Short mmCIF file of C-alpha atoms and ligand atoms in Angstrom, two decimals:
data_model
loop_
_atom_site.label_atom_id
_atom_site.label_comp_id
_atom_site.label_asym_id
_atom_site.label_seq_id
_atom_site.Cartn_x
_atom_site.Cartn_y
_atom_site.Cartn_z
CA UNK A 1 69.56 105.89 128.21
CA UNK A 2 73.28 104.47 127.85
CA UNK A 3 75.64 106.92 125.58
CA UNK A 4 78.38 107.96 124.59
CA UNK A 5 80.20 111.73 125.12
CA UNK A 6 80.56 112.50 121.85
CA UNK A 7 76.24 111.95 121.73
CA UNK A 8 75.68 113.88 124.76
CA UNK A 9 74.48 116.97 122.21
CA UNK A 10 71.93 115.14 121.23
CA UNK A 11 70.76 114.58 125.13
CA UNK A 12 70.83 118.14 126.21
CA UNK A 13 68.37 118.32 129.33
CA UNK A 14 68.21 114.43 129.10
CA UNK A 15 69.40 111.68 131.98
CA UNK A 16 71.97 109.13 130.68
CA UNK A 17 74.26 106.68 131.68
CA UNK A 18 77.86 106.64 130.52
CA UNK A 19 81.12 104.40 130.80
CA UNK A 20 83.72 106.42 131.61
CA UNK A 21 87.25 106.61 133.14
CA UNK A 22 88.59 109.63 135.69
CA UNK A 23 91.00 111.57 133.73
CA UNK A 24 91.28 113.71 136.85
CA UNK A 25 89.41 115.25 139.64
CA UNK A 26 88.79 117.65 141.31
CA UNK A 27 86.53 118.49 144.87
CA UNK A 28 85.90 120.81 148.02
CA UNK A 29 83.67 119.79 150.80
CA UNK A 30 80.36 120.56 148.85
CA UNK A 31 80.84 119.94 144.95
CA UNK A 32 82.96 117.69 143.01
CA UNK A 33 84.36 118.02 139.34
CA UNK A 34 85.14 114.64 137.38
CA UNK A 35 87.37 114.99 133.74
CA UNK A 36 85.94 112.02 132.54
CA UNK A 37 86.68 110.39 129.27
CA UNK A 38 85.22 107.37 127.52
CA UNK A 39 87.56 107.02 123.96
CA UNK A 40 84.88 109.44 122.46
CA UNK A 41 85.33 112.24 123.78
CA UNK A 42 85.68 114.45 127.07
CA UNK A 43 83.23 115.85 129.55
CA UNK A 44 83.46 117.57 133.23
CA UNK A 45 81.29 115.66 135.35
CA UNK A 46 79.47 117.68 138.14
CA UNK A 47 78.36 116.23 141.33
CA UNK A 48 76.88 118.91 143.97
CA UNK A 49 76.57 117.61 148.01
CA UNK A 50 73.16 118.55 148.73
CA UNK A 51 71.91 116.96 145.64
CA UNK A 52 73.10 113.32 145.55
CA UNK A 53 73.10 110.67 148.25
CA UNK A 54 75.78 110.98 150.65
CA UNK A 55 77.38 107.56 149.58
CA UNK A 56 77.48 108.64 146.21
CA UNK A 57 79.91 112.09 146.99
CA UNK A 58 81.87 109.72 149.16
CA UNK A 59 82.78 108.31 146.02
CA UNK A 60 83.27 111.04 143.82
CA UNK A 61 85.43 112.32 146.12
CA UNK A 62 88.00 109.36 146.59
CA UNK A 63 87.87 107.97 143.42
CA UNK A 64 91.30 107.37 142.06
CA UNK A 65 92.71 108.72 138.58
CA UNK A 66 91.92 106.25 135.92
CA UNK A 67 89.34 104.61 137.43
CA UNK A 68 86.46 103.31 135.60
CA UNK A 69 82.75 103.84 136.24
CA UNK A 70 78.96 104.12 135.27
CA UNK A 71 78.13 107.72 135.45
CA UNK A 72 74.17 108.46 135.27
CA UNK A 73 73.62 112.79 134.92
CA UNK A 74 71.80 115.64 132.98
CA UNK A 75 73.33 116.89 130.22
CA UNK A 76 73.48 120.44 130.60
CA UNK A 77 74.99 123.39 127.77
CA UNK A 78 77.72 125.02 129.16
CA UNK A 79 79.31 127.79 127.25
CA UNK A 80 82.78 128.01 128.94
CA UNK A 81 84.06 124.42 128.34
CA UNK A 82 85.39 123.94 124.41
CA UNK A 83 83.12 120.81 124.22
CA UNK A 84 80.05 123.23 125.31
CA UNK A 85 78.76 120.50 127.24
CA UNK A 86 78.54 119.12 131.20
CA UNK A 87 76.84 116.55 133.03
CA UNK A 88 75.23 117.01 136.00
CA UNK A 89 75.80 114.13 137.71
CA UNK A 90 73.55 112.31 140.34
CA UNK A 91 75.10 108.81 140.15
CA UNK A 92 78.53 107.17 140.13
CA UNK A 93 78.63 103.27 140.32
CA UNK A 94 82.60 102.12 140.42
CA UNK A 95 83.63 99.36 138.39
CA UNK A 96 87.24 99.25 139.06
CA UNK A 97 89.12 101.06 141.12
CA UNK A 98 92.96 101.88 139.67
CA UNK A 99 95.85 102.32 141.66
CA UNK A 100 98.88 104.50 141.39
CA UNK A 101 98.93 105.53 138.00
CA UNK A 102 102.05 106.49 136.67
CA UNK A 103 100.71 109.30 135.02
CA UNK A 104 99.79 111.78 136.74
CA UNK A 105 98.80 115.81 135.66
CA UNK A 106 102.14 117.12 136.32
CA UNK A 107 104.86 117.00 133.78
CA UNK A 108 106.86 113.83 132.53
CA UNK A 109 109.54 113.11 130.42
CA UNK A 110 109.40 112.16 127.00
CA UNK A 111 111.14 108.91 127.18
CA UNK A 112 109.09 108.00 130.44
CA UNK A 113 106.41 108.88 128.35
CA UNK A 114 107.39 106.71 125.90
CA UNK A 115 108.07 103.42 128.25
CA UNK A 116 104.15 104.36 129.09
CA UNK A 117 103.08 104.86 125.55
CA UNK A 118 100.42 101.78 126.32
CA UNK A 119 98.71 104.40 128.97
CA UNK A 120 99.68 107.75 127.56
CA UNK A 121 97.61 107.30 124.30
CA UNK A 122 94.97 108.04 127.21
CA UNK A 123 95.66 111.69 127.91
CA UNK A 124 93.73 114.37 126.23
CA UNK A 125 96.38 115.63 124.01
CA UNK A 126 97.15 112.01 122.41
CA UNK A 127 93.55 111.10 122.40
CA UNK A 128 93.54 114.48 120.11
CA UNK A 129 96.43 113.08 118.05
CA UNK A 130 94.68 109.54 117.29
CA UNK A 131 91.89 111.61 116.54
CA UNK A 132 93.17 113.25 113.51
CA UNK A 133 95.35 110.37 112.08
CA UNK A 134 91.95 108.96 112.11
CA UNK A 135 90.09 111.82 110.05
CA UNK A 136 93.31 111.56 107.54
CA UNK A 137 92.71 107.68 107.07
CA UNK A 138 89.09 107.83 106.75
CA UNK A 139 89.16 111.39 104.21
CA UNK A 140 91.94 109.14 101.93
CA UNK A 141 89.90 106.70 101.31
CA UNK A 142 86.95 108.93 100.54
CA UNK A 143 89.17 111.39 98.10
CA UNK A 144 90.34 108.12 96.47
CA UNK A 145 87.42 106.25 96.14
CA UNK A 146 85.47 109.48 95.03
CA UNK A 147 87.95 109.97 92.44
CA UNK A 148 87.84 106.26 90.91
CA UNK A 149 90.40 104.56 92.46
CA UNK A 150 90.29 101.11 93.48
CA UNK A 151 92.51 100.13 96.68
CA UNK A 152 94.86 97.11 96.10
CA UNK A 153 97.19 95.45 98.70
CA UNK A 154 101.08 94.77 97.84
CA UNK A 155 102.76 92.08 99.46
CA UNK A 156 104.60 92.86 103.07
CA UNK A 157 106.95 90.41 102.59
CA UNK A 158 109.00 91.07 99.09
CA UNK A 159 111.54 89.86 97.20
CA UNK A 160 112.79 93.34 96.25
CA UNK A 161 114.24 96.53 97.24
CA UNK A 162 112.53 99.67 95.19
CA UNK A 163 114.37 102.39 96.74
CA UNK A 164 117.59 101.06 97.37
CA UNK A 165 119.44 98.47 99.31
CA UNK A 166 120.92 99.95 102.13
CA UNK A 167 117.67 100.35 104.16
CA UNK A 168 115.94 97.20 103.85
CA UNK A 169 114.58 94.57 106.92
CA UNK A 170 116.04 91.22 106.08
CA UNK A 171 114.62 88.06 107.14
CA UNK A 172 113.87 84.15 106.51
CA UNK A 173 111.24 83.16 104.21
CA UNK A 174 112.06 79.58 104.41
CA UNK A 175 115.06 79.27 102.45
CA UNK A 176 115.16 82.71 100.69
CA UNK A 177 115.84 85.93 101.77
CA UNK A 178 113.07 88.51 102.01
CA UNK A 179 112.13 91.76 103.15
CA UNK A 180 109.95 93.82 104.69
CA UNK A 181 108.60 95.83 102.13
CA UNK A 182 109.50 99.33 101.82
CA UNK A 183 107.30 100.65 99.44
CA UNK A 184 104.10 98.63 97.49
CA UNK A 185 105.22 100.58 94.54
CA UNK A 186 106.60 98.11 91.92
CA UNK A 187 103.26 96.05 92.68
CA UNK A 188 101.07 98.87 92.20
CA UNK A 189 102.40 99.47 88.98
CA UNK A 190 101.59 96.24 88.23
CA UNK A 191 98.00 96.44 89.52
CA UNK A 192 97.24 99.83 87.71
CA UNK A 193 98.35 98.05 84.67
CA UNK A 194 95.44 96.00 85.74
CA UNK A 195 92.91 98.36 87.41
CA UNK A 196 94.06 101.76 85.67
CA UNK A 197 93.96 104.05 89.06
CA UNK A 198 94.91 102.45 92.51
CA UNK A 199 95.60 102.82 95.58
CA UNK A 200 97.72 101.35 98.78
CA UNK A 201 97.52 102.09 102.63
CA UNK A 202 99.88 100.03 104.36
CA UNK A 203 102.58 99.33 107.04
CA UNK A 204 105.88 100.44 105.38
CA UNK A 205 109.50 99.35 106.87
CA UNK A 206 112.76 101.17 107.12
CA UNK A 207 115.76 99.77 108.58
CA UNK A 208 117.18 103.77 108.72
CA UNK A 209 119.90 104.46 111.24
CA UNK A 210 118.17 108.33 111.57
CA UNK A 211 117.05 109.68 114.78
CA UNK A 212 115.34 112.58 113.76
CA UNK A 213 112.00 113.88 114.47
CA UNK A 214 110.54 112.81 110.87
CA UNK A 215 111.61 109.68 111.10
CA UNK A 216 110.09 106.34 111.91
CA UNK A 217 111.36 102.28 111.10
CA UNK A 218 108.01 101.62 110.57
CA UNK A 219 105.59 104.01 108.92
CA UNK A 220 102.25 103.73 106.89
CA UNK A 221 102.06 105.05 103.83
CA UNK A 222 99.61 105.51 100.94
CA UNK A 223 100.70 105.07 97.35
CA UNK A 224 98.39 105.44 94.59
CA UNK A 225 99.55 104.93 91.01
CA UNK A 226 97.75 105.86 88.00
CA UNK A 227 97.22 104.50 84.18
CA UNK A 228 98.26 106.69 80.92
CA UNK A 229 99.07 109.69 83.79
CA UNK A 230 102.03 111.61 83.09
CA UNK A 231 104.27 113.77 85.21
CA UNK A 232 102.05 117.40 85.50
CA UNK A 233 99.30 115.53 85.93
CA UNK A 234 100.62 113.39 88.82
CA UNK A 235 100.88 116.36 90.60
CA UNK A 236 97.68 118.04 90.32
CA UNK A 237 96.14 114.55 91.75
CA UNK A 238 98.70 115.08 94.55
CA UNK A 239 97.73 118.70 95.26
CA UNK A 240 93.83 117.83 95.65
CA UNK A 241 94.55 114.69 97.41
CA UNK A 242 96.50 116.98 100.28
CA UNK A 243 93.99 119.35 100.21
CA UNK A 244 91.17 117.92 100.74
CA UNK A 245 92.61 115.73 103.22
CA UNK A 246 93.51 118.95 105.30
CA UNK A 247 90.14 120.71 104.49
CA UNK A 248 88.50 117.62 106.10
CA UNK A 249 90.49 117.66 109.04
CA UNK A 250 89.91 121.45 109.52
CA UNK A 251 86.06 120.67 109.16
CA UNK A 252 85.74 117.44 111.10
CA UNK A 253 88.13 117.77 114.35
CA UNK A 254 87.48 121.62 114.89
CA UNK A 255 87.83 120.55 118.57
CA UNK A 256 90.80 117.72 118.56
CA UNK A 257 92.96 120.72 116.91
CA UNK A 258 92.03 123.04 119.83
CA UNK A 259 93.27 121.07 122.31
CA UNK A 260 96.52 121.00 120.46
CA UNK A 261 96.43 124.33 119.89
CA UNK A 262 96.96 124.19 116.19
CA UNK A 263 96.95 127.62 114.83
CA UNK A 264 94.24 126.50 112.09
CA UNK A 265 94.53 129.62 110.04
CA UNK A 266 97.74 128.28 108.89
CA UNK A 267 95.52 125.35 108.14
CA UNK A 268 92.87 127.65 105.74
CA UNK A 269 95.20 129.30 103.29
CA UNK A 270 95.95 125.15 102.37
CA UNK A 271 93.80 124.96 99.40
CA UNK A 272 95.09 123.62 95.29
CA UNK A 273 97.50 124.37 93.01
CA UNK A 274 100.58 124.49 95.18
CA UNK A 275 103.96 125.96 93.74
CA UNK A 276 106.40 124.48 92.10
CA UNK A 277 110.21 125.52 92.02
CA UNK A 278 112.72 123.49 90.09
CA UNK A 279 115.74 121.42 91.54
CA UNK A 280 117.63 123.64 90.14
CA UNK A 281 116.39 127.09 90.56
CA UNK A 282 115.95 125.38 94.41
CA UNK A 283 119.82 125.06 94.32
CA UNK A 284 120.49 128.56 93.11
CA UNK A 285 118.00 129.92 95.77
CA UNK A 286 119.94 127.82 98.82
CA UNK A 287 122.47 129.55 97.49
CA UNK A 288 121.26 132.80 97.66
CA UNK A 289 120.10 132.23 101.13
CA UNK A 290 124.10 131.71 102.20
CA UNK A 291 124.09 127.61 102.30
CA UNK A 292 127.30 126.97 100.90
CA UNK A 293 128.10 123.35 101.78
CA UNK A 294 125.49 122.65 98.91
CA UNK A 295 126.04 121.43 95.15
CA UNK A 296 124.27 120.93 92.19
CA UNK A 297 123.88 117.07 92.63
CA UNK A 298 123.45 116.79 96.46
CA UNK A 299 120.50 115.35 97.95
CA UNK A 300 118.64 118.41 100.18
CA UNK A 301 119.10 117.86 104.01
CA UNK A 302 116.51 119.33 106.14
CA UNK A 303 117.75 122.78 106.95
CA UNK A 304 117.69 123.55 102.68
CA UNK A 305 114.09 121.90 102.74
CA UNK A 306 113.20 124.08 105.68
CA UNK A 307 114.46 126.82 104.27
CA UNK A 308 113.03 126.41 100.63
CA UNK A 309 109.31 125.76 102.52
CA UNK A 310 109.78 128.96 104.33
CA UNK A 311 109.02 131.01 101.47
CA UNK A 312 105.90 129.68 100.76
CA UNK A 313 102.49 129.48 102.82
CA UNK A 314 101.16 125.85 101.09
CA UNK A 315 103.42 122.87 100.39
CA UNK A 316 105.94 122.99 97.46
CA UNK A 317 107.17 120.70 94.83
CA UNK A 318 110.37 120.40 94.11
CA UNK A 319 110.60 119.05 90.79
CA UNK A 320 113.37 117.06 87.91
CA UNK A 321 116.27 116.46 90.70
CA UNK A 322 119.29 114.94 89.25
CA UNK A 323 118.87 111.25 87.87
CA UNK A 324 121.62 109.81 89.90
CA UNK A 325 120.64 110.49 93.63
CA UNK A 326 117.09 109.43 92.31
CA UNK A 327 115.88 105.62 92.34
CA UNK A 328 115.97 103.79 89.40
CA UNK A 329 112.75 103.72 88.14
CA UNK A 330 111.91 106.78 87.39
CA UNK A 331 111.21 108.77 83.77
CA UNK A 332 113.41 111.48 82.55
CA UNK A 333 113.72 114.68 81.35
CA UNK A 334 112.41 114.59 77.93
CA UNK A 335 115.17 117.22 76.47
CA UNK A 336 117.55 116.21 79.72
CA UNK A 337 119.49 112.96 80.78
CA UNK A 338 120.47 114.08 83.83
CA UNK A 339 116.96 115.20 85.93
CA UNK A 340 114.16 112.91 85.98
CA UNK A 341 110.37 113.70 85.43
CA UNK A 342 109.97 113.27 90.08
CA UNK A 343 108.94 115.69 92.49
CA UNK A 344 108.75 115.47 96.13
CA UNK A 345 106.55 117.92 98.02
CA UNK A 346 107.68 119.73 100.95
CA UNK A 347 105.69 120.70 103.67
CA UNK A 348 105.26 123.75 105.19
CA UNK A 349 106.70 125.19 109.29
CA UNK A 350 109.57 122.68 109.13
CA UNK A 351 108.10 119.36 108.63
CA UNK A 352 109.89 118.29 105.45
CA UNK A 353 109.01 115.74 102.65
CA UNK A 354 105.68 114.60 102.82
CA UNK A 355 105.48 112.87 99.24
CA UNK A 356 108.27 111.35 96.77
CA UNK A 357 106.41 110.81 93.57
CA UNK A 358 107.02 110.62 89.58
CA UNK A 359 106.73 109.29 86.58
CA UNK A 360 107.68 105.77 86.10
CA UNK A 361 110.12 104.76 82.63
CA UNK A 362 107.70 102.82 80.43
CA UNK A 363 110.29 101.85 78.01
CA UNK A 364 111.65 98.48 78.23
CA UNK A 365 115.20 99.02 77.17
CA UNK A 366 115.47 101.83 79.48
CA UNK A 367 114.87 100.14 82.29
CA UNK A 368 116.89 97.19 81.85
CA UNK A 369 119.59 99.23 81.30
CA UNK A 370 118.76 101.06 84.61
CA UNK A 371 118.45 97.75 86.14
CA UNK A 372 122.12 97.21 85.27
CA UNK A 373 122.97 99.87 86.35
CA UNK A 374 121.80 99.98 89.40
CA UNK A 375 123.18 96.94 89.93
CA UNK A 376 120.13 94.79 90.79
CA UNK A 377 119.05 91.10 89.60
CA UNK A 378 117.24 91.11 86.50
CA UNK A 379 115.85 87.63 87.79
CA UNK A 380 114.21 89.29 90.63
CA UNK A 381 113.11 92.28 88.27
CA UNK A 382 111.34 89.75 85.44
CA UNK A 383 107.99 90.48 86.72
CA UNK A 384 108.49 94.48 86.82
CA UNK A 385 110.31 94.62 83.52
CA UNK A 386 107.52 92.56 81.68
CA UNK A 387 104.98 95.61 82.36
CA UNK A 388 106.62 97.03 79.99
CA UNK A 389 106.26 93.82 77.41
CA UNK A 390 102.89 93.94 76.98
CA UNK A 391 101.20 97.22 76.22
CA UNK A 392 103.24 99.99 77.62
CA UNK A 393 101.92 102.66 79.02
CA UNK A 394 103.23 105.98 80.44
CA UNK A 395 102.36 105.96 83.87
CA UNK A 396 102.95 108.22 87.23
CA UNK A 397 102.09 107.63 91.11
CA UNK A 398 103.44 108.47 94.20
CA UNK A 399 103.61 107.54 98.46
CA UNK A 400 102.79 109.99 101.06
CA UNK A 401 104.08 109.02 104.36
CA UNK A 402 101.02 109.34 106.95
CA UNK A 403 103.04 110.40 110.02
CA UNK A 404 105.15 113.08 108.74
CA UNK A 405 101.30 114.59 107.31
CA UNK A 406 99.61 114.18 110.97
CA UNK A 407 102.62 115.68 112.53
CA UNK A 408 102.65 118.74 110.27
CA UNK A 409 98.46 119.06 110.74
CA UNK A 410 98.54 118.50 113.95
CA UNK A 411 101.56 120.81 114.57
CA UNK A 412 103.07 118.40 116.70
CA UNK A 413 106.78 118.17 117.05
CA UNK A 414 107.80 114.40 116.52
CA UNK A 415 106.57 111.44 114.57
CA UNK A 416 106.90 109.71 117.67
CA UNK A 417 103.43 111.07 118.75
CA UNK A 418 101.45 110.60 115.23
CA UNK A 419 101.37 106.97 115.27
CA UNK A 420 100.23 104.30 118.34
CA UNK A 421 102.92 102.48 118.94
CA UNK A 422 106.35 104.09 117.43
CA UNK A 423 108.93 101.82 115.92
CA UNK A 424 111.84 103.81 116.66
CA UNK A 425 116.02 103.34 116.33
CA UNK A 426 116.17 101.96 120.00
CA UNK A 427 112.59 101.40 120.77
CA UNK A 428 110.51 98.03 120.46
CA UNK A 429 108.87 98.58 123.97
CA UNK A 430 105.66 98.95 124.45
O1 LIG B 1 110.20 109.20 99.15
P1 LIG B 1 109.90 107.77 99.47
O2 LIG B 1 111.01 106.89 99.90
O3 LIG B 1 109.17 107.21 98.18
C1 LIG B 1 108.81 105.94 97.91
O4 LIG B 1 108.91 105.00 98.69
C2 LIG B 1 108.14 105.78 96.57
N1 LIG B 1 108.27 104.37 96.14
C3 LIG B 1 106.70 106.20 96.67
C4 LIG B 1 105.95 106.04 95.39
O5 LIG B 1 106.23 106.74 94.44
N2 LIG B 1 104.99 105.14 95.33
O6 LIG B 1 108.78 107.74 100.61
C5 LIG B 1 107.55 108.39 100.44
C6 LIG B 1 107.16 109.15 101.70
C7 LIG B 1 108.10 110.28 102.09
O7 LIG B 1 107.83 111.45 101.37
C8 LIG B 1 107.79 110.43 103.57
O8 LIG B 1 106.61 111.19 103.75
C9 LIG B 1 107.52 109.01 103.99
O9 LIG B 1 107.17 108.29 102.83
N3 LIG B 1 108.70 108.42 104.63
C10 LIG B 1 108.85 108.26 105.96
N4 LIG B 1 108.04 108.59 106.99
C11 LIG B 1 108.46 108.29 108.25
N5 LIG B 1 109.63 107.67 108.51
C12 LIG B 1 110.48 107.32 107.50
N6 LIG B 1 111.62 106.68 107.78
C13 LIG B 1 110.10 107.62 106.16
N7 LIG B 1 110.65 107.41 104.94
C14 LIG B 1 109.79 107.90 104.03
MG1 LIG B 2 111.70 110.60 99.22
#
C-alpha cells in the first residue's frame, strides 16, 4: 500500500511503501536509523541486521544525505518521537543517489543559507515554517468566505501609487509608465462598491531601501474592504479575522510549532476584542517610558511600537494618528481635522505592524481636495474619485501583511524565513 507520512496513523501495524528522501542517518554494525522526509511530514525509519536481507542494510548504511528512495516497513506507535510514529523498515530500493550536499546537520550561516534557500526549504525547521504560512492561507480564506466575502483580484501592474510615491517599482508598459502594485486597495474599493464585502490575497511590491527583519520588497498581503462599514466596526472584523487565523494554526500544526519551539501558550491567551490605545495617549505613554526623541506628529519607529506592544498580551490598535503622516485616502476625525478615523495593529514580542487599516473618505470634494494636495494626477485618480459620484457610501478595509503574521506565529526571527523565496534589498538569488 503506497502512502504518505502524514497517513502513516492510519497504517499502524500495516506494511507500506513510501517515497522518501534521507534527511539524515544514522547506523552501528547491527541497526540503522533513517530521518526520512517526503514534503508531508517526518518519520525515523528503522532497519535492524538480522531482520532484512543483507543487501538491503548495505544500503541503509551508505546511503547518502538527500537521497531519494522507496521505503517498504511496518508502521509501528512509538511514544518518544513528537510524530508518535516509526517504521520498521524491511526494504529500501534507491532511486537516486545525491552527492555532497551542501547542507549538512552542523551549523551554517545565514547568508549561506540563503544562497541555498532552493535546498534549505528542505530542512525540518523550514518545512515547519511553509507549514504554517500554509494553515494561515488556507484559514483566510475560510474566515472570509465564512463571513460573506467574495475574493476579487486587483491588477499587478497599476497606474497608481496608493501609499505614496517614494516606494514604488517602475517599469515599461509599452509606452507608459507603470508599477508594480503596492497595495490592491483603490481597486477593492471599487469592487466592494460592486460586491459589498471583498477580499484580496496577492503578491505586493515595495521598492523600500530597509534592511530590517520585518521587511520584505516583495510581500503578500490580504486586503479585504467592506460596504456601508465604518471605522469601529472595521476593527472588530480585524480582531476575529486574527484570531481565528491564530486559533487555527494552534489547532491544526500542533506539531510544525513544536519543532519551532513556539511557546504556544503565548499563542492561547490570543482570542477577540484586542485593546485599543489612542495615537495620542500612545505618545504620552512613550513618553512616560523615557523616549524623548519622539513628538506628537512623528511616525512610531520600532523600538516605540515594541515598547507600546509590551504592555499588552494580544495585539493592539493604535488608533486616529495624525492626518499628515497618513495616506491620503483616509476618513477623519469627525470632531478633529488633524487625526484620521485609521488604526494599525501591532503585534505582540517585537514583531511590529501587522495591519494598516481605516476608513476610506466617501465624500467627493474631500478627496479631490486631498488629491491636490497630495499632489497626485487627478487624470490618473478619475476612476477612484467617481466612487464617490455615484452612490456614496461610507466604507472601511484594511491589508495585513502575511509574513510579518507567520513570523510573529511562528516566533521566528526574520521575514526572510516566512516566505519561499525572499525578495530582499540585495537578494534576487535563488
Ligand atoms: O500599512 P500598509 O502600507 O497599508 C496598505 O498598503 C493599505 N493600502 C492596506 C489597506 O488598507 N488595504 O501595509 C499593510 C501591511 C503592514 O501592516 C505590514 O504587515 C505589511 O502590509 N507590510 C510589509 N510586510 C513586509 N515587508 C514590507 N516591506 C511591508 N510593508 C507593509
Ligand atoms: Mg502601515
Amino acid at each position: 500500500m503506497k502512502a504518505t507520512i502524514a497517513e502513516l496513523p492510519k497504517y499502524v501495524d500495516k506494511e507500506v511503501k513510501l517515497g522518501a528522501w534521507i534527511a539524515n542517518k544514522r547506523s552501528s554494525g547491527k541497526i540503522a536509523f533513517l530521518q526520512l522526509r517526503d514534503g508531508s511530514g517526518f518519520v525515523q525509519g528503522v532497519i535492524v541486521k538480522s531482520d532484512v536481507e543483507e543487501e538491503v542494510f548495505q544500503t541503509a548504511k551508505t546511503i547518502t544525505q538527500e537521497s531519494s528512495v522507496y521505503v517498504t516497513g511496518t508502521v509501528q506507535k512509538d511514544e518518544r518521537s513528537p510524530f508518535g510514529y516509526e517504521l520498521l523498515v524491511t526494504n529500501v530500493e534507491l532511486i537516486h543517489t545525491s552527492t555532497d550536499y551542501p547542507i549538512t546537520p552542523k551549523e551554517h550561516g545565514t547568508e549561506f543559507l540563503m544562497d541555498n534557500r532552493h535546498l534549505w526549504l528542505r530542512s525540518k525547521r523550514q518545512h515547519a515554517v511553509m507549514k504554517v504560512r500554509n494553515e494561515i492561507i488556507r484559514a483566510t480564506y475560510e474566515f472570509f468566505n465564512e463571513n460573506g466575502f467574495s475574493k476579487v483580484d486587483p491588477p499587478i501592474l497599476t497606474g497608481s501609487a496608493p501609499e505614496g510615491t517614494t516606494e514604488l517599482f517602475a517599469t515599461k508598459y509599452f509606452d507608459e509608465d507603470a508599477y508594480l502594485s503596492q497595495s490592491g486597495q483603490l481597486y477593492m474599493e471599487a469592487a466592494a462598491m460592486a460586491l459589498g464585502k471583498v477580499f484580496s490575497f496577492g503578491p505586493t511590491f515595495r521598492a523600500e531601501k530597509s534592511k530590517t527583519r520585518r521587511h520584505l520588497i516583495e510581500f503578500w498581503m490580504i486586503e479585504p474592504e467592506m460596504a456601508f462599514v465604518e471605522f469601529e466596526e472595521n476593527l472588530e472584523v480585524q480582531e476575529q479575522y486574527v484570531s481565528y487565523v491564530v486559533q487555527s494554526a494552534l489547532k491544526n500544526c500542533q506539531l510544525e510549532l513544536k519543532t519551532l519551539g513556539r511557546d504556544v501558550s503565548i499563542l492561547e491567551k490570543i482570542t477577540a476584542p484586542f485593546p485599543r490605545i489612542s495615537y495620542d495617549d500612545a505618545i504620552t505613554f512613550l513618553h512616560e517610558k523615557g523616549f524623548d526623541d519622539i513628538e506628537w506628529g512623528d511616525d512610531f519607529g520600532s523600538p516605540h511600537e515594541t515598547a507600546i506592544a509590551e504592555s499588552f498580551d494580544k495585539p493592539v490598535f493604535i488608533t486616529h494618528y495624525p492626518t499628515k503622516i497618513k495616506p491620503f485616502y483616509m476618513q477623519p476625525h469627525p470632531e478633529r481635522e488633524d487625526v484620521v478615523l485609521c488604526a494599525d495593529l501591532i503585534a505582540p514580542e517585537g514583531y511590529g505592524e501587522i495591519i494598516g487599516g481605516s476608513e476610506r473618505i466617501h465624500d467627493m470634494e474631500l478627496l479631490s481636495k486631498r488629491v491636490e494636495e497630495h499632489q497626485l494626477d487627478p487624470e490618473t485618480y478619475k476612476w477612484y474619485l467617481e466612487l464617490r459620484k455615484y452612490g456614496s457610501v461610507p466604507h472601511s478595509g484594511f491589508g495585513l501583511g502575511l509574513e510579518r503574521t507567520v513570523a510573529w506565529i511562528t516566533g521566528v526571527e526574520h521575514v526572510r524565513e516566512t516566505i519561499p523565496f525572499p525578495r530582499l534589498l540585495n537578494r534576487l538569488y535563488p
